[in-house]
Structures are given as C-alpha cells and as structure tokens.
Amino acid sequence: MTTTRSGADRNVVIVGAGHAAASFVGLLRQEGHTGEITLLGEELDYPYHRPPLSKKFSEGDLEQWLRPPEFYREQGVTVCLGEQVTEIDRGAAQVVTASGERIGYDVLVLATGSRPRPLPAAGADLAGVGALRTLGDARALRKWIAENRTLAIIGGGYIGLEVAAVVRSAGAEAVVLEREDRVLARVASPELSEILTERHTAQGTVVRTGVGVVELEGAEGHVQRVVLDDGEKIDCTAALVGIGAVPCDELAQACDLERGPTGGVVVDEYARTSDPAILAIGDVTCRRVPGLDGLGRLESIPSATEQARQAVAAVLDTPAPQPETPWFWSDQFDLKLKIAGIVRPGSDIVRRGNPETGRFALFHLRDGIPVAVESANAAPEFMAGKKWIGAGMPVDPTRLADPGIALRDAVR
Ligand SMILES: Cc1cc2nc3c(=O)[nH]c(=O)nc-3n(C[C@H](O)[C@H](O)[C@H](O)COP(=O)(O)OP(=O)(O)OC[C@H]3O[C@@H](n4cnc5c(N)ncnc54)[C@H](O)[C@@H]3O)c2cc1C
C-alpha cells in the first residue's frame, strides 16, 4: 500500500456490495481496522446469500442477508445502495458514481462480481426469458414455477441443474438443454455428470445434451418455444438461461488494470491488482489457483471469502493467509454435493460408496495423490479428500475404494 495512513486507519472504499464485500467488511473491522469504510452497491438490497436463490424458493428463504442491516451502522460502515460506480480515477484516487459524486480512497476494493453470460440468440429478450443472479431474478423464477409452467433450462451447469431440481420438486416441468455432450462438462467428471443425469431423469426432468439453442420464439412478446440447431422446437412457458457468468470488470478495463486472458482482474495472494492502491476480490478476479496451471477464475463463496481475508491482510499489512484448496457445494434433490480441487481429464478415479444409495465420493488421483474429490452426502470423504489435496498426501486406491476401511487407513 502506498498511502501515508497506517493500515488500520486507511480510508477504504468498496465497489460492489455482494458476498466478497460483506465478508471483507466484517473481517476488516474484526481485525482492528478503525478507518473510514464506504460500501457502494448498485443493487437496492443489503448484501445477501446468492446460493439459496437456485436452491430454496419459499419467501423467507430467498432473502437471507449476509449481515443484518444494523451491522453496518454499528460498525461505522457507510453503505450506499442503488449507487453504481461508473469510473475509477486512479490519478486522483477517487471513484465516480452515476449520480456524479466523487469519493476518495486510500484503498479501493473492487468486488463487482460477475453477471450471467447473455444467450447469443434471437428472442432472448422475450418476456418469460431470464437468468438467475439477483433476488429479483429469483422472485420472477419462483413465480413461473408457482404457475406450474414448463421451464426450458438453457445450460446444464450447476445453477441449471439446481433449478431443475427445484422445478421438479415443485411439480412443474423442466427441460434441460445442454450444448455439450454431457451436463457439467466444464466442471465435473464424466462419472458425476452421468450420475446426476440419471438422478434428474429419474425425477422426471428431460435432459437433452448435444443440443444448441439458436432462437426463442414467442407470441405477443412472450416466449413459447425454444428452437434447437437441428430445427427441433421445444415448447415452454418460460426459459432460464444458465450458460455461465462473465466478470464485471469494465471499471478495471477502463482504467487499465491488468486483466486475465479470459477477462477478470488479475490479483496476487494479497488480492492486489496491478495498481498497489486497488485490490479486487470475488468473482471479478483472475488469479493463480492451486491445481491449475496459469491463471484461473473461481466463482464460489469459499473463493470470495478467501480473497476477502487476503485483502484484509493487504490493508492491514499483515502476512497473507495460506492458499486454500478450492471447493464449493451444490444441492440437487437430496444430494448435498461438495467438490474440492480442480477436476481435470486424465486422473484415475476411485469411487467410494454407491451412487444408488445417494452417498458416495469420487476421488481423482494423479500418481496416487488426490487432486480433486467430488462427493455427495459424504462429509468425511470430502473433508479427508480436501485435506489430502492440500497436503499432496499419497493414498492407496484399493483401500480408499473400500468403505469398510477407515479413511485414515487409506493414506500411504
Ligand atoms: C443462483 C446462484 C447460486 C449460487 N450457488 C452457489 C453455491 O451453492 N456455492 C458456491 O460456492 N457459490 C455459489 N454461487 C456463486 C456465488 O454466489 C458467487 O461466487 C459470489 O456471490 C461471489 O461474490 P462477489 O461478491 O464476487 O459477487 P456478487 O455476490 O455477485 O456481488 C457483486 C455485487 O457488485 C455489484 N456491482 C457490480 N458492478 C458494480 C458497480 N459498477 N457499482 C456498484 N456495484 C456494482 C453487483 O450488482 C453485485 O451486487 C451461486 C451464484 C448464484 C448466482
């Protein structure tokens, strides 16, 4: 940090009031920061949990604040909601808001997250077509489901599959349309893709893979069908687009901060960008990730929280925390999935447990060392796998595959 103020006194401005920002603010005060903190968020809501938006749909469950609104007041944090930041003036060390205000900073933290990747197809702007990122999106989706509609889900990623599970549990119809030859092609092993496809199909979801969506057709401005690349038309009463997310890195781009090859603000183990006065945390970043060659982008709560801790260390001039093994979770029907490490082709997969019972773990080994674990309803296997990945601990595949042998006895 280049400011004259010492760590605990620095004037911190945060752009984006989501998960990374709320974690950062809480941790920063907890670690003894006493300087000014200003949190600027374009959404109208206080920071809230996004994971329930694709998992639970009752009114009370959707609105889950990360911190009660009074927390920010008690902690002396100035929160400006509905306030979009439109420019970073690095020379003056100020941000400019849409309402024309200029706010100076000693440390600027970019926590602008990511937004749903738009569907490049005609008709994507019809009524009844939407993505899922915000509370408002989730409320619209819940309405569609309550009206017992047939939901076409474009994209068989985690969000699409979670929503499909909710739709079927509510008794509405779900059709998942995935361009790749399997669901979760980018992030899960073929084994897990197959297990989940079977589970969804058994619950009545239609899962179609290898199909591209080229158009959405409607009547009177409202979606009625999805057109596939072979001309087939799928009837629907609403369509959810879940084809990934792109980082909200325009502010960084406009002020020439270094960005990664596929976007995202490049940061180090202190969440520092190429400007020492600007940090970046959460989905908007691109960084070295344990288990990945080169730079990668993680979009998960554990990653946002880890980077919030790194940014706190940067502000307070304390040592950077140890890098964590990446992990995240997903809930689909009764399956509580937890995944650690980076799933890549070419590993040996050892299965422990039985997918038919709903409790299993797939350990990915390279040269006998776990590099990833995909687990369902198997917390001990997940915990052990995550620990082994972080420590590079070799295991015996035969013993690991035998649920009768304790996990600790599978370590070589
Ligand atoms: C439906 C859904 C389900 C998910 N489920 C899981 C899960 O089960 N497990 C998991 O680990 N992760 C899950 N995630 C991912 C997780 O929610 C994100 O990784 C996390 O929210 C990232 O935090 P963030 O602060 O970087 O971004 P966000 O939480 O998106 O917050 C960024 C905020 O910045 C605001 N902003 C952007 N630009 C500006 C600007 N110029 N000025 C002011 N404000 C701005 C945005 O409007 C937004 O409010 C899920 C995400 C979604 C959408």
Short mmCIF file of C-alpha atoms and ligand atoms in Angstrom, two decimals:
data_model
loop_
_atom_site.label_atom_id
_atom_site.label_comp_id
_atom_site.label_asym_id
_atom_site.label_seq_id
_atom_site.Cartn_x
_atom_site.Cartn_y
_atom_site.Cartn_z
CA MET A 1 0.00 0.00 0.00
CA THR A 2 1.33 3.42 -0.92
CA THR A 3 -0.73 5.70 1.32
CA THR A 4 0.69 7.67 4.21
CA ARG A 5 -2.00 6.47 6.61
CA SER A 6 -1.18 3.29 8.51
CA GLY A 7 -3.10 0.06 7.84
CA ALA A 8 -5.80 0.34 10.49
CA ASP A 9 -6.59 3.99 9.60
CA ARG A 10 -6.79 3.70 5.83
CA ASN A 11 -9.87 5.05 4.10
CA VAL A 12 -11.33 2.03 2.31
CA VAL A 13 -13.89 2.26 -0.49
CA ILE A 14 -15.51 -0.92 -1.81
CA VAL A 15 -17.30 -1.12 -5.15
CA GLY A 16 -19.97 -3.85 -5.23
CA ALA A 17 -22.00 -4.94 -2.22
CA GLY A 18 -22.13 -8.72 -2.60
CA HIS A 19 -20.66 -11.70 -0.86
CA ALA A 20 -16.99 -10.79 -1.15
CA ALA A 21 -17.61 -7.21 0.02
CA ALA A 22 -19.71 -8.18 3.05
CA SER A 23 -17.16 -10.79 4.14
CA PHE A 24 -14.34 -8.30 3.69
CA VAL A 25 -16.03 -5.54 5.72
CA GLY A 26 -16.79 -7.88 8.63
CA LEU A 27 -13.27 -9.32 8.70
CA LEU A 28 -11.61 -5.93 8.35
CA ARG A 29 -13.35 -4.49 11.42
CA GLN A 30 -12.82 -7.75 13.31
CA GLU A 31 -9.07 -7.45 12.68
CA GLY A 32 -8.96 -3.95 14.14
CA HIS A 33 -9.42 -1.55 11.24
CA THR A 34 -10.75 1.78 12.50
CA GLY A 35 -10.58 3.98 9.40
CA GLU A 36 -13.47 5.03 7.16
CA ILE A 37 -15.22 2.32 5.14
CA THR A 38 -17.64 3.12 2.32
CA LEU A 39 -19.57 0.36 0.57
CA LEU A 40 -21.13 1.24 -2.80
CA GLY A 41 -23.55 -1.24 -4.35
CA GLU A 42 -25.74 -0.87 -7.41
CA GLU A 43 -28.38 -3.31 -6.15
CA LEU A 44 -31.04 -1.94 -3.80
CA ASP A 45 -30.65 -4.74 -1.25
CA TYR A 46 -28.12 -5.17 1.50
CA PRO A 47 -25.61 -7.94 0.67
CA TYR A 48 -27.39 -11.30 0.63
CA HIS A 49 -26.64 -15.00 0.12
CA ARG A 50 -26.94 -15.96 -3.56
CA PRO A 51 -26.74 -19.78 -3.21
CA PRO A 52 -30.32 -20.12 -1.87
CA LEU A 53 -31.64 -18.37 -5.00
CA SER A 54 -31.26 -21.57 -7.01
CA LYS A 55 -31.99 -23.93 -4.14
CA LYS A 56 -34.88 -22.76 -1.98
CA PHE A 57 -37.91 -20.87 -3.08
CA SER A 58 -40.09 -20.08 -0.10
CA GLU A 59 -40.36 -16.32 0.56
CA GLY A 60 -38.45 -16.37 3.84
CA ASP A 61 -35.64 -18.45 2.43
CA LEU A 62 -34.87 -16.19 -0.53
CA GLU A 63 -33.98 -13.08 1.42
CA GLN A 64 -31.06 -14.11 3.56
CA TRP A 65 -28.90 -11.13 4.48
CA LEU A 66 -25.22 -11.82 4.96
CA ARG A 67 -25.23 -9.37 7.88
CA PRO A 68 -28.23 -7.69 9.44
CA PRO A 69 -28.55 -4.13 8.04
CA GLU A 70 -27.82 -2.65 11.51
CA PHE A 71 -24.42 -4.41 11.48
CA TYR A 72 -23.05 -1.85 9.03
CA ARG A 73 -24.28 1.07 11.14
CA GLU A 74 -22.88 -0.46 14.33
CA GLN A 75 -19.53 -0.99 12.60
CA GLY A 76 -19.43 2.57 11.26
CA VAL A 77 -19.63 1.45 7.62
CA THR A 78 -21.26 3.91 5.21
CA VAL A 79 -23.47 1.88 2.89
CA CYS A 80 -24.75 3.46 -0.33
CA LEU A 81 -27.21 1.15 -2.10
CA GLY A 82 -28.60 1.75 -5.59
CA GLU A 83 -25.34 3.56 -6.30
CA GLN A 84 -23.42 2.46 -9.37
CA VAL A 85 -19.76 3.34 -9.74
CA THR A 86 -19.09 4.44 -13.31
CA GLU A 87 -15.40 5.35 -13.24
CA ILE A 88 -12.18 4.92 -11.31
CA ASP A 89 -9.94 7.99 -11.43
CA ARG A 90 -6.64 6.42 -10.44
CA GLY A 91 -4.73 9.70 -10.71
CA ALA A 92 -6.96 11.38 -8.14
CA ALA A 93 -7.56 8.14 -6.16
CA GLN A 94 -11.31 8.65 -6.45
CA VAL A 95 -14.30 6.73 -7.73
CA VAL A 96 -17.10 8.47 -9.60
CA THR A 97 -20.70 7.37 -9.14
CA ALA A 98 -23.62 7.50 -11.57
CA SER A 99 -25.03 10.36 -9.52
CA GLY A 100 -21.84 12.31 -10.16
CA GLU A 101 -20.33 12.07 -6.70
CA ARG A 102 -16.56 11.68 -6.33
CA ILE A 103 -15.35 9.61 -3.39
CA GLY A 104 -11.69 9.49 -2.47
CA TYR A 105 -9.89 6.38 -1.25
CA ASP A 106 -6.61 5.23 0.24
CA VAL A 107 -7.51 1.66 -0.72
CA LEU A 108 -10.10 0.74 -3.34
CA VAL A 109 -11.56 -2.76 -3.31
CA LEU A 110 -13.25 -3.98 -6.48
CA ALA A 111 -15.90 -6.54 -5.57
CA THR A 112 -18.18 -6.21 -8.57
CA GLY A 113 -18.77 -9.95 -9.06
CA SER A 114 -19.95 -11.46 -12.32
CA ARG A 115 -23.11 -11.37 -14.39
CA PRO A 116 -24.91 -14.09 -16.33
CA ARG A 117 -23.45 -14.70 -19.78
CA PRO A 118 -26.06 -13.46 -22.29
CA LEU A 119 -27.53 -16.01 -24.72
CA PRO A 120 -26.49 -15.03 -28.23
CA ALA A 121 -29.82 -15.99 -29.81
CA ALA A 122 -32.74 -14.13 -31.30
CA GLY A 123 -35.68 -13.88 -28.91
CA ALA A 124 -33.53 -13.87 -25.77
CA ASP A 125 -35.23 -10.59 -24.85
CA LEU A 126 -38.79 -12.02 -24.89
CA ALA A 127 -40.81 -11.84 -21.69
CA GLY A 128 -40.56 -15.08 -19.75
CA VAL A 129 -36.85 -15.49 -20.57
CA GLY A 130 -34.44 -14.73 -17.76
CA ALA A 131 -31.21 -15.54 -15.98
CA LEU A 132 -30.58 -16.04 -12.28
CA ARG A 133 -28.24 -13.77 -10.37
CA THR A 134 -30.25 -11.44 -8.17
CA LEU A 135 -33.12 -11.56 -5.70
CA GLY A 136 -35.33 -10.01 -8.39
CA ASP A 137 -34.42 -12.81 -10.84
CA ALA A 138 -35.23 -15.42 -8.19
CA ARG A 139 -38.60 -13.86 -7.42
CA ALA A 140 -39.53 -13.98 -11.14
CA LEU A 141 -38.41 -17.59 -11.38
CA ARG A 142 -40.40 -18.55 -8.32
CA LYS A 143 -43.49 -17.01 -9.88
CA TRP A 144 -43.02 -19.01 -13.09
CA ILE A 145 -42.64 -22.20 -11.11
CA ALA A 146 -45.67 -21.47 -8.92
CA GLU A 147 -47.73 -21.04 -12.08
CA ASN A 148 -46.79 -24.63 -12.87
CA ARG A 149 -45.09 -23.72 -16.10
CA THR A 150 -42.81 -25.76 -18.30
CA LEU A 151 -39.39 -24.31 -17.80
CA ALA A 152 -36.77 -24.71 -20.52
CA ILE A 153 -33.39 -24.51 -18.82
CA ILE A 154 -30.71 -23.49 -21.29
CA GLY A 155 -27.40 -24.75 -19.94
CA GLY A 156 -26.74 -27.84 -17.84
CA GLY A 157 -24.35 -26.26 -15.35
CA TYR A 158 -24.72 -26.24 -11.58
CA ILE A 159 -27.29 -23.43 -11.50
CA GLY A 160 -29.37 -25.01 -14.27
CA LEU A 161 -29.41 -28.39 -12.56
CA GLU A 162 -30.20 -26.92 -9.15
CA VAL A 163 -33.13 -25.03 -10.64
CA ALA A 164 -34.30 -28.19 -12.47
CA ALA A 165 -34.36 -29.99 -9.11
CA VAL A 166 -36.43 -27.18 -7.55
CA VAL A 167 -38.82 -27.16 -10.51
CA ARG A 168 -39.44 -30.89 -10.33
CA SER A 169 -39.77 -30.84 -6.55
CA ALA A 170 -42.49 -28.21 -7.02
CA GLY A 171 -44.30 -30.41 -9.55
CA ALA A 172 -43.62 -28.22 -12.61
CA GLU A 173 -41.93 -29.42 -15.81
CA ALA A 174 -38.22 -28.94 -16.56
CA VAL A 175 -36.32 -29.50 -19.80
CA VAL A 176 -32.54 -29.05 -19.59
CA LEU A 177 -30.88 -28.18 -22.91
CA GLU A 178 -27.09 -28.56 -22.89
CA ARG A 179 -24.85 -27.83 -25.88
CA GLU A 180 -22.00 -30.13 -24.74
CA ASP A 181 -22.31 -33.90 -24.83
CA ARG A 182 -22.91 -34.06 -21.07
CA VAL A 183 -24.12 -31.80 -18.27
CA LEU A 184 -21.44 -30.06 -16.17
CA ALA A 185 -18.94 -30.77 -18.96
CA ARG A 186 -16.62 -27.93 -17.92
CA VAL A 187 -16.53 -28.54 -14.18
CA ALA A 188 -17.32 -32.17 -13.30
CA SER A 189 -16.05 -35.62 -14.23
CA PRO A 190 -17.99 -37.67 -16.80
CA GLU A 191 -18.82 -40.07 -13.92
CA LEU A 192 -20.51 -37.35 -11.87
CA SER A 193 -22.28 -35.97 -14.97
CA GLU A 194 -23.74 -39.42 -15.60
CA ILE A 195 -24.84 -39.94 -12.00
CA LEU A 196 -26.57 -36.56 -11.93
CA THR A 197 -28.19 -37.03 -15.34
CA GLU A 198 -29.64 -40.33 -14.11
CA ARG A 199 -30.87 -38.73 -10.91
CA HIS A 200 -32.55 -35.84 -12.73
CA THR A 201 -34.07 -38.11 -15.36
CA ALA A 202 -35.45 -40.42 -12.68
CA GLN A 203 -37.14 -37.38 -11.13
CA GLY A 204 -38.86 -36.53 -14.41
CA THR A 205 -36.56 -33.83 -15.81
CA VAL A 206 -35.93 -34.12 -19.54
CA VAL A 207 -32.18 -33.79 -20.03
CA ARG A 208 -31.07 -33.17 -23.61
CA THR A 209 -27.35 -32.94 -24.39
CA GLY A 210 -25.53 -32.05 -27.60
CA VAL A 211 -28.23 -29.51 -28.48
CA GLY A 212 -27.57 -25.86 -29.25
CA VAL A 213 -30.27 -23.24 -28.83
CA VAL A 214 -30.41 -20.88 -31.80
CA GLU A 215 -33.61 -18.96 -31.19
CA LEU A 216 -36.50 -18.37 -28.82
CA GLU A 217 -39.93 -17.89 -30.37
CA GLY A 218 -42.92 -16.27 -28.76
CA ALA A 219 -46.35 -14.83 -29.22
CA GLU A 220 -47.38 -11.35 -28.13
CA GLY A 221 -43.88 -10.76 -26.83
CA HIS A 222 -43.84 -13.81 -24.53
CA VAL A 223 -41.66 -16.89 -25.03
CA GLN A 224 -43.43 -20.04 -26.23
CA ARG A 225 -40.74 -22.30 -27.59
CA VAL A 226 -37.02 -22.84 -27.92
CA VAL A 227 -35.59 -23.60 -31.34
CA LEU A 228 -32.64 -26.01 -31.48
CA ASP A 229 -29.83 -26.05 -34.02
CA ASP A 230 -31.35 -29.01 -35.88
CA GLY A 231 -34.66 -27.16 -36.26
CA GLU A 232 -36.49 -29.02 -33.49
CA LYS A 233 -38.78 -26.84 -31.37
CA ILE A 234 -39.30 -27.37 -27.64
CA ASP A 235 -42.46 -25.89 -26.13
CA CYS A 236 -42.07 -23.95 -22.91
CA THR A 237 -43.83 -21.28 -20.93
CA ALA A 238 -40.63 -19.77 -19.54
CA ALA A 239 -36.91 -20.16 -20.20
CA LEU A 240 -33.98 -19.81 -17.83
CA VAL A 241 -30.60 -19.04 -19.36
CA GLY A 242 -27.78 -20.56 -17.31
CA ILE A 243 -24.78 -20.65 -19.61
CA GLY A 244 -22.15 -19.32 -17.23
CA ALA A 245 -21.08 -15.93 -15.97
CA VAL A 246 -18.72 -13.19 -17.11
CA PRO A 247 -16.73 -10.98 -14.73
CA CYS A 248 -17.95 -7.40 -14.19
CA ASP A 249 -14.50 -5.99 -14.94
CA GLU A 250 -15.38 -2.99 -17.12
CA LEU A 251 -14.27 -0.45 -14.49
CA ALA A 252 -10.89 -2.18 -14.24
CA GLN A 253 -10.57 -2.35 -18.00
CA ALA A 254 -11.39 1.33 -18.43
CA CYS A 255 -8.62 2.36 -16.02
CA ASP A 256 -6.07 -0.09 -17.48
CA LEU A 257 -5.70 -2.57 -14.64
CA GLU A 258 -4.20 -5.86 -15.79
CA ARG A 259 -6.82 -8.41 -16.86
CA GLY A 260 -6.59 -12.14 -17.45
CA PRO A 261 -6.67 -13.83 -20.85
CA THR A 262 -10.38 -14.61 -20.49
CA GLY A 263 -11.23 -11.48 -18.51
CA GLY A 264 -11.21 -10.84 -14.79
CA VAL A 265 -8.87 -8.57 -12.83
CA VAL A 266 -5.51 -10.21 -12.19
CA VAL A 267 -4.68 -10.36 -8.47
CA ASP A 268 -1.95 -11.86 -6.31
CA GLU A 269 -2.09 -13.69 -2.96
CA TYR A 270 -2.89 -10.36 -1.25
CA ALA A 271 -5.75 -9.65 -3.69
CA ARG A 272 -3.58 -6.84 -5.09
CA THR A 273 -4.18 -5.70 -8.66
CA SER A 274 -1.55 -4.11 -10.91
CA ASP A 275 -2.25 -0.83 -9.03
CA PRO A 276 -0.98 -1.15 -5.42
CA ALA A 277 -3.86 1.04 -4.13
CA ILE A 278 -6.53 -1.17 -5.72
CA LEU A 279 -7.48 -4.64 -4.51
CA ALA A 280 -10.01 -6.98 -6.14
CA ILE A 281 -11.90 -9.89 -4.61
CA GLY A 282 -14.53 -12.45 -5.59
CA ASP A 283 -15.94 -13.42 -8.97
CA VAL A 284 -14.42 -10.42 -10.74
CA THR A 285 -10.87 -11.68 -10.22
CA CYS A 286 -8.47 -13.92 -12.07
CA ARG A 287 -5.58 -15.48 -10.15
CA ARG A 288 -3.25 -18.37 -9.58
CA VAL A 289 -5.33 -21.25 -8.31
CA PRO A 290 -3.83 -24.31 -6.59
CA GLY A 291 -4.19 -27.22 -9.02
CA LEU A 292 -4.39 -25.08 -12.15
CA ASP A 293 -1.54 -24.13 -14.46
CA GLY A 294 -1.55 -20.40 -15.04
CA LEU A 295 -4.35 -18.05 -14.09
CA GLY A 296 -7.89 -19.15 -13.41
CA ARG A 297 -11.24 -17.74 -12.38
CA LEU A 298 -13.21 -19.19 -9.48
CA GLU A 299 -16.83 -18.27 -8.90
CA SER A 300 -17.68 -19.55 -5.45
CA ILE A 301 -18.40 -18.43 -1.91
CA PRO A 302 -15.28 -20.09 -0.44
CA SER A 303 -13.12 -18.29 -3.02
CA ALA A 304 -14.76 -14.92 -2.31
CA THR A 305 -14.24 -15.42 1.43
CA GLU A 306 -10.63 -16.49 0.98
CA GLN A 307 -9.89 -13.39 -1.06
CA ALA A 308 -11.67 -11.19 1.48
CA ARG A 309 -9.14 -12.48 4.05
CA GLN A 310 -6.26 -11.78 1.65
CA ALA A 311 -7.49 -8.22 1.11
CA VAL A 312 -7.72 -7.65 4.87
CA ALA A 313 -4.07 -8.71 5.16
CA ALA A 314 -3.17 -6.28 2.38
CA VAL A 315 -4.94 -3.34 4.06
CA LEU A 316 -3.51 -4.09 7.50
CA ASP A 317 -0.01 -5.02 6.28
CA THR A 318 -0.19 -8.48 7.86
CA PRO A 319 1.04 -11.76 6.30
CA ALA A 320 -1.10 -13.27 3.53
CA PRO A 321 -3.15 -16.29 4.63
CA GLN A 322 -2.14 -19.74 3.35
CA PRO A 323 -3.71 -20.54 -0.05
CA GLU A 324 -6.78 -22.79 0.26
CA THR A 325 -7.78 -25.78 -1.81
CA PRO A 326 -10.66 -24.52 -3.95
CA TRP A 327 -14.05 -26.02 -3.10
CA PHE A 328 -17.75 -25.41 -3.45
CA TRP A 329 -21.10 -27.09 -2.94
CA SER A 330 -24.36 -27.70 -4.74
CA ASP A 331 -27.72 -29.11 -3.60
CA GLN A 332 -29.80 -31.18 -6.01
CA PHE A 333 -32.79 -33.11 -4.67
CA ASP A 334 -31.47 -34.99 -1.64
CA LEU A 335 -27.87 -34.84 -2.88
CA LYS A 336 -25.60 -32.49 -0.95
CA LEU A 337 -22.67 -32.25 -3.31
CA LYS A 338 -19.30 -30.96 -2.18
CA ILE A 339 -16.40 -30.69 -4.57
CA ALA A 340 -12.78 -29.84 -3.75
CA GLY A 341 -9.78 -29.36 -6.02
CA ILE A 342 -9.82 -28.88 -9.77
CA VAL A 343 -11.46 -31.59 -11.85
CA ARG A 344 -9.42 -32.21 -14.99
CA PRO A 345 -9.34 -35.03 -17.50
CA GLY A 346 -6.64 -37.66 -17.21
CA SER A 347 -6.93 -38.54 -13.50
CA ASP A 348 -7.59 -42.01 -12.12
CA ILE A 349 -10.98 -42.05 -10.46
CA VAL A 350 -11.53 -44.10 -7.32
CA ARG A 351 -15.13 -44.50 -6.22
CA ARG A 352 -16.02 -44.98 -2.58
CA GLY A 353 -19.66 -45.63 -1.72
CA ASN A 354 -22.56 -46.24 -4.03
CA PRO A 355 -24.36 -43.56 -6.09
CA GLU A 356 -27.58 -45.58 -5.84
CA THR A 357 -27.64 -45.05 -2.09
CA GLY A 358 -27.03 -41.32 -2.63
CA ARG A 359 -23.82 -41.40 -0.60
CA PHE A 360 -20.55 -41.58 -2.50
CA ALA A 361 -17.24 -39.90 -3.27
CA LEU A 362 -15.18 -39.86 -6.45
CA PHE A 363 -11.51 -39.31 -5.68
CA HIS A 364 -9.38 -38.09 -8.59
CA LEU A 365 -5.79 -39.29 -8.27
CA ARG A 366 -2.68 -38.36 -10.19
CA ASP A 367 0.27 -40.64 -9.48
CA GLY A 368 -1.59 -41.83 -6.38
CA ILE A 369 -2.11 -38.31 -4.99
CA PRO A 370 -5.64 -36.87 -4.75
CA VAL A 371 -6.14 -33.74 -6.88
CA ALA A 372 -9.92 -33.49 -6.61
CA VAL A 373 -12.86 -35.08 -4.82
CA GLU A 374 -16.49 -35.00 -5.88
CA SER A 375 -18.74 -36.13 -3.05
CA ALA A 376 -22.44 -36.47 -2.32
CA ASN A 377 -23.77 -36.75 1.24
CA ALA A 378 -20.28 -37.85 2.26
CA ALA A 379 -18.82 -35.17 4.53
CA PRO A 380 -15.95 -37.28 5.96
CA GLU A 381 -14.76 -38.26 2.47
CA PHE A 382 -14.98 -34.63 1.36
CA MET A 383 -13.04 -33.37 4.39
CA ALA A 384 -10.37 -36.06 4.03
CA GLY A 385 -10.08 -35.51 0.29
CA LYS A 386 -9.73 -31.74 0.68
CA LYS A 387 -7.03 -32.20 3.29
CA TRP A 388 -5.13 -34.74 1.18
CA ILE A 389 -5.28 -32.48 -1.89
CA GLY A 390 -3.86 -29.54 0.08
CA ALA A 391 -1.11 -31.64 1.61
CA GLY A 392 -0.32 -33.69 -1.52
CA MET A 393 -0.78 -36.84 0.53
CA PRO A 394 -0.49 -40.19 -1.35
CA VAL A 395 -3.26 -42.75 -0.84
CA ASP A 396 -3.78 -46.44 -1.58
CA PRO A 397 -6.55 -46.64 -4.24
CA THR A 398 -7.66 -50.15 -3.26
CA ARG A 399 -8.06 -49.28 0.39
CA LEU A 400 -9.69 -45.97 -0.46
CA ALA A 401 -12.32 -47.73 -2.58
CA ASP A 402 -13.31 -49.98 0.34
CA PRO A 403 -15.82 -48.20 2.63
CA GLY A 404 -15.07 -50.88 5.24
CA ILE A 405 -11.56 -49.43 5.66
CA ALA A 406 -11.28 -46.18 7.63
CA LEU A 407 -10.26 -43.19 5.54
CA ARG A 408 -7.17 -42.56 7.65
CA ASP A 409 -6.01 -46.09 6.83
CA ALA A 410 -6.14 -45.32 3.12
CA VAL A 411 -3.21 -42.90 3.47
CA ARG A 412 0.12 -44.42 2.45
C1 LIG B 1 -28.05 -18.59 -8.18
C2 LIG B 1 -26.65 -18.75 -7.67
C3 LIG B 1 -26.33 -19.85 -6.89
C4 LIG B 1 -25.04 -20.00 -6.39
N1 LIG B 1 -24.75 -21.09 -5.62
C5 LIG B 1 -23.52 -21.24 -5.12
C6 LIG B 1 -23.20 -22.34 -4.27
O1 LIG B 1 -24.04 -23.19 -3.99
N2 LIG B 1 -21.95 -22.43 -3.76
C7 LIG B 1 -20.99 -21.50 -4.05
O2 LIG B 1 -19.86 -21.63 -3.57
N3 LIG B 1 -21.25 -20.45 -4.87
C8 LIG B 1 -22.48 -20.29 -5.40
N4 LIG B 1 -22.76 -19.22 -6.21
C9 LIG B 1 -21.68 -18.28 -6.56
C10 LIG B 1 -21.53 -17.20 -5.50
O3 LIG B 1 -22.78 -16.66 -5.17
C11 LIG B 1 -20.59 -16.13 -6.00
O4 LIG B 1 -19.33 -16.74 -6.24
C12 LIG B 1 -20.44 -14.99 -5.01
O5 LIG B 1 -21.66 -14.32 -4.83
C13 LIG B 1 -19.37 -14.02 -5.48
O6 LIG B 1 -19.34 -12.90 -4.66
P1 LIG B 1 -18.93 -11.46 -5.25
O7 LIG B 1 -19.03 -10.52 -4.11
O8 LIG B 1 -17.69 -11.58 -6.02
O9 LIG B 1 -20.06 -11.14 -6.31
P2 LIG B 1 -21.60 -10.81 -6.06
O10 LIG B 1 -22.12 -11.54 -4.87
O11 LIG B 1 -22.27 -11.03 -7.37
O12 LIG B 1 -21.63 -9.23 -5.72
C14 LIG B 1 -21.19 -8.26 -6.65
C15 LIG B 1 -22.06 -7.03 -6.47
O13 LIG B 1 -21.43 -5.93 -7.11
C16 LIG B 1 -22.43 -5.14 -7.73
N5 LIG B 1 -21.79 -4.29 -8.76
C17 LIG B 1 -21.26 -4.68 -9.94
N6 LIG B 1 -20.77 -3.61 -10.62
C18 LIG B 1 -20.98 -2.53 -9.83
C19 LIG B 1 -20.70 -1.14 -9.98
N7 LIG B 1 -20.08 -0.65 -11.05
N8 LIG B 1 -21.08 -0.30 -8.98
C20 LIG B 1 -21.69 -0.76 -7.87
N9 LIG B 1 -21.99 -2.07 -7.68
C21 LIG B 1 -21.63 -2.95 -8.65
C22 LIG B 1 -23.37 -6.19 -8.29
O14 LIG B 1 -24.63 -5.65 -8.63
C23 LIG B 1 -23.44 -7.17 -7.11
O15 LIG B 1 -24.42 -6.79 -6.20
C24 LIG B 1 -24.05 -19.04 -6.72
C25 LIG B 1 -24.37 -17.94 -7.53
C26 LIG B 1 -25.66 -17.78 -8.00
C27 LIG B 1 -25.99 -16.59 -8.87
#
